[in-house]
Amino acid sequence: MIRYLIKNNLKLMSRSITNILLLVIMPLILIALLSSAFNDMMKKYEDKTEINAGYRIEGDSVSAEMIDVFKESAAKEGFILREYPSGDPKELVKNEDIDGFVIFKDDTYTIYQSGDAKEEGKLLEYAIGSFCETAASATMEPNKSVAESSVELRVEHPDYMKAIDSKDYYGIIEIVYFGWCAIVCGAGIFMSEKKYRIRKKFQVSNLSETKLYLGKFIPMLLAVSIGTFVSSLLSIVLFGVHWGNPLLSMLIILFSVAAATALGLMVYAIFDNIVITIIGVFMVVWFAGFFGGSFETYMFSAHPMTLKVLSPIYHINRSLVELSCMGHSDYVASAIIYSSVIIIGCSLVAILAGTIRKRGKA
């Protein structure tokens, strides 16, 4: 009997094929718009291959030999130093293509940093400090040249979030976001139930509420999953979106769509009104997407981390984005677990609400 329900509900959904097509087309439109709009912004956060800095010598504390050795060693580490004999340092940093400026004067040095290149300025400050220590060491040992002096550096390689292209980012998270609007695809089922009083017939049958629930959940999951996967394939063909670890990414999306389906069915089981259900689900999904990075990239958003981790969309987005740019993610487990909790919890509430309503009308 449950196979008949699934087949019949799939037919009802196919009559509203436009709703399914929206899940395919709308993400692609937003991917095109948002990836183009935020392309330049996200490029600002890509790793620089070089750090450009200016310098000036005032006094006799730093010799030409020291500067030549420093410039040679700094170039190996990605620092390009250019001398500016004149000009206001602040104006040079502002108008020239440099990330910072240093003035060597007597036994001190002054560093000017660009407000748009704070991290580069910190690296420059560290490099200048190391250089001055080396120069001071060479000065204390007259028979030892600057080239022979050395400073032991502790090198660490901490984990960090690699830069991701705007097309890859929005090409992933917009598909996830619209997948959470799965309830729209079930509108055909709910409207037909109301129009033809199908529920009245089920109430006098011996079908359990669990079977009735699965009769809606499974076809909705199939329809939304197919639409989401088609949209994902089109994102690759049209925009070149890179999905890291396709099988694992598909699994995460499948759990995400299942959680969205269960959420929509729960809200409908409680209110028994498709309009209220769509409005309610859209509000929940919008807030979850707002804190989860669906509109503003979660890497650069100012939302507190406590709010981000409350959003299931954040865990799903982050796991998929990190799989795309790094090939691995610590959020894969939390994304699947979070989705599983929603699937189980919402399904139980939906079945309970349906049972209570059925007994109330018996």
PDB file of N, CA and C in Angstrom, residues 222-283:
ATOM      1  N   LEU A 222      12.629  12.261  -3.011  1.00  0.00           N
ATOM      2  CA  LEU A 222      13.093  11.883  -4.347  1.00  0.00           C
ATOM      3  C   LEU A 222      13.046  13.066  -5.312  1.00  0.00           C
ATOM      4  N   ALA A 223      11.928  13.780  -5.317  1.00  0.00           N
ATOM      5  CA  ALA A 223      11.752  14.890  -6.255  1.00  0.00           C
ATOM      6  C   ALA A 223      12.749  16.008  -5.987  1.00  0.00           C
ATOM      7  N   VAL A 224      12.879  16.406  -4.717  1.00  0.00           N
ATOM      8  CA  VAL A 224      13.773  17.508  -4.369  1.00  0.00           C
ATOM      9  C   VAL A 224      15.229  17.105  -4.585  1.00  0.00           C
ATOM     10  N   SER A 225      15.573  15.860  -4.264  1.00  0.00           N
ATOM     11  CA  SER A 225      16.948  15.386  -4.462  1.00  0.00           C
ATOM     12  C   SER A 225      17.323  15.403  -5.938  1.00  0.00           C
ATOM     13  N   ILE A 226      16.419  14.921  -6.773  1.00  0.00           N
ATOM     14  CA  ILE A 226      16.690  14.920  -8.217  1.00  0.00           C
ATOM     15  C   ILE A 226      16.864  16.351  -8.721  1.00  0.00           C
ATOM     16  N   GLY A 227      15.955  17.251  -8.297  1.00  0.00           N
ATOM     17  CA  GLY A 227      16.067  18.643  -8.714  1.00  0.00           C
ATOM     18  C   GLY A 227      17.356  19.282  -8.239  1.00  0.00           C
ATOM     19  N   THR A 228      17.767  18.968  -7.008  1.00  0.00           N
ATOM     20  CA  THR A 228      18.996  19.535  -6.448  1.00  0.00           C
ATOM     21  C   THR A 228      20.228  19.006  -7.168  1.00  0.00           C
ATOM     22  N   PHE A 229      20.242  17.716  -7.471  1.00  0.00           N
ATOM     23  CA  PHE A 229      21.385  17.127  -8.164  1.00  0.00           C
ATOM     24  C   PHE A 229      21.481  17.631  -9.605  1.00  0.00           C
ATOM     25  N   VAL A 230      20.337  17.833 -10.245  1.00  0.00           N
ATOM     26  CA  VAL A 230      20.348  18.408 -11.602  1.00  0.00           C
ATOM     27  C   VAL A 230      20.916  19.822 -11.565  1.00  0.00           C
ATOM     28  N   SER A 231      20.496  20.600 -10.565  1.00  0.00           N
ATOM     29  CA  SER A 231      21.002  21.960 -10.415  1.00  0.00           C
ATOM     30  C   SER A 231      22.512  21.946 -10.149  1.00  0.00           C
ATOM     31  N   SER A 232      22.980  20.968  -9.368  1.00  0.00           N
ATOM     32  CA  SER A 232      24.415  20.849  -9.086  1.00  0.00           C
ATOM     33  C   SER A 232      25.197  20.545 -10.355  1.00  0.00           C
ATOM     34  N   LEU A 233      24.679  19.642 -11.186  1.00  0.00           N
ATOM     35  CA  LEU A 233      25.349  19.308 -12.448  1.00  0.00           C
ATOM     36  C   LEU A 233      25.389  20.511 -13.383  1.00  0.00           C
ATOM     37  N   LEU A 234      24.278  21.250 -13.437  1.00  0.00           N
ATOM     38  CA  LEU A 234      24.248  22.450 -14.286  1.00  0.00           C
ATOM     39  C   LEU A 234      25.214  23.516 -13.780  1.00  0.00           C
ATOM     40  N   SER A 235      25.398  23.595 -12.453  1.00  0.00           N
ATOM     41  CA  SER A 235      26.346  24.571 -11.904  1.00  0.00           C
ATOM     42  C   SER A 235      27.773  24.247 -12.345  1.00  0.00           C
ATOM     43  N   ILE A 236      28.057  22.954 -12.504  1.00  0.00           N
ATOM     44  CA  ILE A 236      29.387  22.545 -12.982  1.00  0.00           C
ATOM     45  C   ILE A 236      29.552  22.895 -14.455  1.00  0.00           C
ATOM     46  N   VAL A 237      28.513  22.602 -15.236  1.00  0.00           N
ATOM     47  CA  VAL A 237      28.582  22.833 -16.684  1.00  0.00           C
ATOM     48  C   VAL A 237      28.589  24.322 -17.016  1.00  0.00           C
ATOM     49  N   LEU A 238      27.715  25.095 -16.367  1.00  0.00           N
ATOM     50  CA  LEU A 238      27.558  26.512 -16.710  1.00  0.00           C
ATOM     51  C   LEU A 238      28.596  27.420 -16.058  1.00  0.00           C
ATOM     52  N   PHE A 239      28.967  27.108 -14.802  1.00  0.00           N
ATOM     53  CA  PHE A 239      29.845  28.016 -14.057  1.00  0.00           C
ATOM     54  C   PHE A 239      31.175  27.390 -13.644  1.00  0.00           C
ATOM     55  N   GLY A 240      31.335  26.109 -13.906  1.00  0.00           N
ATOM     56  CA  GLY A 240      32.581  25.459 -13.530  1.00  0.00           C
ATOM     57  C   GLY A 240      32.760  25.309 -12.025  1.00  0.00           C
ATOM     58  N   VAL A 241      31.645  25.157 -11.301  1.00  0.00           N
ATOM     59  CA  VAL A 241      31.711  25.005  -9.848  1.00  0.00           C
ATOM     60  C   VAL A 241      32.442  23.716  -9.496  1.00  0.00           C
ATOM     61  N   HIS A 242      33.356  23.820  -8.556  1.00  0.00           N
ATOM     62  CA  HIS A 242      34.154  22.665  -8.144  1.00  0.00           C
ATOM     63  C   HIS A 242      33.570  22.059  -6.872  1.00  0.00           C
ATOM     64  N   TRP A 243      33.092  20.830  -6.986  1.00  0.00           N
ATOM     65  CA  TRP A 243      32.576  20.108  -5.826  1.00  0.00           C
ATOM     66  C   TRP A 243      33.656  19.137  -5.366  1.00  0.00           C
ATOM     67  N   GLY A 244      34.226  19.367  -4.195  1.00  0.00           N
ATOM     68  CA  GLY A 244      35.243  18.459  -3.688  1.00  0.00           C
ATOM     69  C   GLY A 244      34.621  17.183  -3.178  1.00  0.00           C
ATOM     70  N   ASN A 245      35.260  16.042  -3.473  1.00  0.00           N
ATOM     71  CA  ASN A 245      34.760  14.726  -3.050  1.00  0.00           C
ATOM     72  C   ASN A 245      33.277  14.588  -3.396  1.00  0.00           C
ATOM     73  N   PRO A 246      32.952  14.395  -4.668  1.00  0.00           N
ATOM     74  CA  PRO A 246      31.548  14.381  -5.124  1.00  0.00           C
ATOM     75  C   PRO A 246      30.636  13.423  -4.359  1.00  0.00           C
ATOM     76  N   LEU A 247      31.121  12.218  -4.060  1.00  0.00           N
ATOM     77  CA  LEU A 247      30.265  11.239  -3.375  1.00  0.00           C
ATOM     78  C   LEU A 247      29.899  11.705  -1.970  1.00  0.00           C
ATOM     79  N   LEU A 248      30.898  12.219  -1.237  1.00  0.00           N
ATOM     80  CA  LEU A 248      30.629  12.698   0.117  1.00  0.00           C
ATOM     81  C   LEU A 248      29.753  13.946   0.078  1.00  0.00           C
ATOM     82  N   SER A 249      29.985  14.816  -0.893  1.00  0.00           N
ATOM     83  CA  SER A 249      29.160  16.013  -1.040  1.00  0.00           C
ATOM     84  C   SER A 249      27.708  15.642  -1.346  1.00  0.00           C
ATOM     85  N   MET A 250      27.519  14.648  -2.205  1.00  0.00           N
ATOM     86  CA  MET A 250      26.155  14.188  -2.519  1.00  0.00           C
ATOM     87  C   MET A 250      25.467  13.623  -1.284  1.00  0.00           C
ATOM     88  N   LEU A 251      26.222  12.907  -0.465  1.00  0.00           N
ATOM     89  CA  LEU A 251      25.659  12.343   0.757  1.00  0.00           C
ATOM     90  C   LEU A 251      25.204  13.444   1.711  1.00  0.00           C
ATOM     91  N   ILE A 252      26.039  14.486   1.858  1.00  0.00           N
ATOM     92  CA  ILE A 252      25.688  15.614   2.737  1.00  0.00           C
ATOM     93  C   ILE A 252      24.437  16.321   2.235  1.00  0.00           C
ATOM     94  N   ILE A 253      24.362  16.535   0.916  1.00  0.00           N
ATOM     95  CA  ILE A 253      23.191  17.197   0.329  1.00  0.00           C
ATOM     96  C   ILE A 253      21.945  16.342   0.503  1.00  0.00           C
ATOM     97  N   LEU A 254      22.089  15.032   0.372  1.00  0.00           N
ATOM     98  CA  LEU A 254      20.946  14.125   0.549  1.00  0.00           C
ATOM     99  C   LEU A 254      20.398  14.234   1.972  1.00  0.00           C
ATOM    100  N   PHE A 255      21.272  14.249   2.961  1.00  0.00           N
ATOM    101  CA  PHE A 255      20.830  14.419   4.345  1.00  0.00           C
ATOM    102  C   PHE A 255      20.206  15.796   4.547  1.00  0.00           C
ATOM    103  N   SER A 256      20.771  16.812   3.882  1.00  0.00           N
ATOM    104  CA  SER A 256      20.243  18.170   3.999  1.00  0.00           C
ATOM    105  C   SER A 256      18.823  18.255   3.443  1.00  0.00           C
ATOM    106  N   VAL A 257      18.610  17.669   2.271  1.00  0.00           N
ATOM    107  CA  VAL A 257      17.280  17.677   1.647  1.00  0.00           C
ATOM    108  C   VAL A 257      16.286  16.885   2.492  1.00  0.00           C
ATOM    109  N   ALA A 258      16.733  15.766   3.046  1.00  0.00           N
ATOM    110  CA  ALA A 258      15.855  14.956   3.900  1.00  0.00           C
ATOM    111  C   ALA A 258      15.441  15.736   5.145  1.00  0.00           C
ATOM    112  N   ALA A 259      16.386  16.479   5.724  1.00  0.00           N
ATOM    113  CA  ALA A 259      16.067  17.295   6.904  1.00  0.00           C
ATOM    114  C   ALA A 259      15.078  18.397   6.539  1.00  0.00           C
ATOM    115  N   ALA A 260      15.273  19.024   5.374  1.00  0.00           N
ATOM    116  CA  ALA A 260      14.358  20.078   4.931  1.00  0.00           C
ATOM    117  C   ALA A 260      12.960  19.523   4.684  1.00  0.00           C
ATOM    118  N   THR A 261      12.886  18.329   4.107  1.00  0.00           N
ATOM    119  CA  THR A 261      11.594  17.686   3.846  1.00  0.00           C
ATOM    120  C   THR A 261      10.865  17.375   5.143  1.00  0.00           C
ATOM    121  N   ALA A 262      11.598  16.826   6.111  1.00  0.00           N
ATOM    122  CA  ALA A 262      11.000  16.495   7.406  1.00  0.00           C
ATOM    123  C   ALA A 262      10.520  17.754   8.121  1.00  0.00           C
ATOM    124  N   LEU A 263      11.285  18.826   8.028  1.00  0.00           N
ATOM    125  CA  LEU A 263      10.886  20.088   8.658  1.00  0.00           C
ATOM    126  C   LEU A 263       9.583  20.604   8.062  1.00  0.00           C
ATOM    127  N   GLY A 264       9.484  20.599   6.723  1.00  0.00           N
ATOM    128  CA  GLY A 264       8.274  21.080   6.069  1.00  0.00           C
ATOM    129  C   GLY A 264       7.053  20.244   6.401  1.00  0.00           C
ATOM    130  N   LEU A 265       7.210  18.937   6.423  1.00  0.00           N
ATOM    131  CA  LEU A 265       6.088  18.059   6.750  1.00  0.00           C
ATOM    132  C   LEU A 265       5.648  18.224   8.204  1.00  0.00           C
ATOM    133  N   MET A 266       6.595  18.486   9.088  1.00  0.00           N
ATOM    134  CA  MET A 266       6.235  18.705  10.489  1.00  0.00           C
ATOM    135  C   MET A 266       5.394  19.974  10.643  1.00  0.00           C
ATOM    136  N   VAL A 267       5.832  21.056  10.004  1.00  0.00           N
ATOM    137  CA  VAL A 267       5.095  22.320  10.105  1.00  0.00           C
ATOM    138  C   VAL A 267       3.694  22.159   9.514  1.00  0.00           C
ATOM    139  N   TYR A 268       3.594  21.430   8.390  1.00  0.00           N
ATOM    140  CA  TYR A 268       2.270  21.223   7.778  1.00  0.00           C
ATOM    141  C   TYR A 268       1.380  20.360   8.668  1.00  0.00           C
ATOM    142  N   ALA A 269       1.955  19.347   9.306  1.00  0.00           N
ATOM    143  CA  ALA A 269       1.173  18.471  10.186  1.00  0.00           C
ATOM    144  C   ALA A 269       0.630  19.237  11.385  1.00  0.00           C
ATOM    145  N   ILE A 270       1.353  20.253  11.820  1.00  0.00           N
ATOM    146  CA  ILE A 270       0.918  21.045  12.978  1.00  0.00           C
ATOM    147  C   ILE A 270      -0.177  22.031  12.589  1.00  0.00           C
ATOM    148  N   PHE A 271       0.030  22.760  11.490  1.00  0.00           N
ATOM    149  CA  PHE A 271      -0.895  23.841  11.125  1.00  0.00           C
ATOM    150  C   PHE A 271      -1.979  23.411  10.126  1.00  0.00           C
ATOM    151  N   ASP A 272      -1.702  22.357   9.348  1.00  0.00           N
ATOM    152  CA  ASP A 272      -2.684  21.854   8.380  1.00  0.00           C
ATOM    153  C   ASP A 272      -3.123  22.939   7.395  1.00  0.00           C
ATOM    154  N   ASN A 273      -2.157  23.790   7.015  1.00  0.00           N
ATOM    155  CA  ASN A 273      -2.446  24.876   6.070  1.00  0.00           C
ATOM    156  C   ASN A 273      -1.188  25.123   5.253  1.00  0.00           C
ATOM    157  N   ILE A 274      -1.292  24.947   3.941  1.00  0.00           N
ATOM    158  CA  ILE A 274      -0.108  25.026   3.092  1.00  0.00           C
ATOM    159  C   ILE A 274       0.473  26.440   3.042  1.00  0.00           C
ATOM    160  N   VAL A 275      -0.378  27.455   3.083  1.00  0.00           N
ATOM    161  CA  VAL A 275       0.112  28.839   3.033  1.00  0.00           C
ATOM    162  C   VAL A 275       0.917  29.168   4.290  1.00  0.00           C
ATOM    163  N   ILE A 276       0.330  28.854   5.457  1.00  0.00           N
ATOM    164  CA  ILE A 276       1.035  29.100   6.722  1.00  0.00           C
ATOM    165  C   ILE A 276       2.316  28.273   6.776  1.00  0.00           C
ATOM    166  N   THR A 277       2.247  27.062   6.263  1.00  0.00           N
ATOM    167  CA  THR A 277       3.425  26.189   6.270  1.00  0.00           C
ATOM    168  C   THR A 277       4.562  26.783   5.456  1.00  0.00           C
ATOM    169  N   ILE A 278       4.260  27.231   4.240  1.00  0.00           N
ATOM    170  CA  ILE A 278       5.296  27.799   3.372  1.00  0.00           C
ATOM    171  C   ILE A 278       5.893  29.055   3.995  1.00  0.00           C
ATOM    172  N   ILE A 279       5.050  29.922   4.545  1.00  0.00           N
ATOM    173  CA  ILE A 279       5.546  31.146   5.182  1.00  0.00           C
ATOM    174  C   ILE A 279       6.423  30.805   6.392  1.00  0.00           C
ATOM    175  N   GLY A 280       5.934  29.876   7.227  1.00  0.00           N
ATOM    176  CA  GLY A 280       6.687  29.497   8.415  1.00  0.00           C
ATOM    177  C   GLY A 280       8.029  28.872   8.081  1.00  0.00           C
ATOM    178  N   VAL A 281       8.033  27.939   7.112  1.00  0.00           N
ATOM    179  CA  VAL A 281       9.284  27.273   6.724  1.00  0.00           C
ATOM    180  C   VAL A 281      10.252  28.281   6.109  1.00  0.00           C
ATOM    181  N   PHE A 282       9.742  29.164   5.252  1.00  0.00           N
ATOM    182  CA  PHE A 282      10.604  30.161   4.625  1.00  0.00           C
ATOM    183  C   PHE A 282      11.258  31.072   5.666  1.00  0.00           C
ATOM    184  N   MET A 283      10.520  31.422   6.719  1.00  0.00           N
ATOM    185  CA  MET A 283      11.089  32.264   7.771  1.00  0.00           C
ATOM    186  C   MET A 283      12.224  31.538   8.499  1.00  0.00           C
TER     187      MET A 283
END
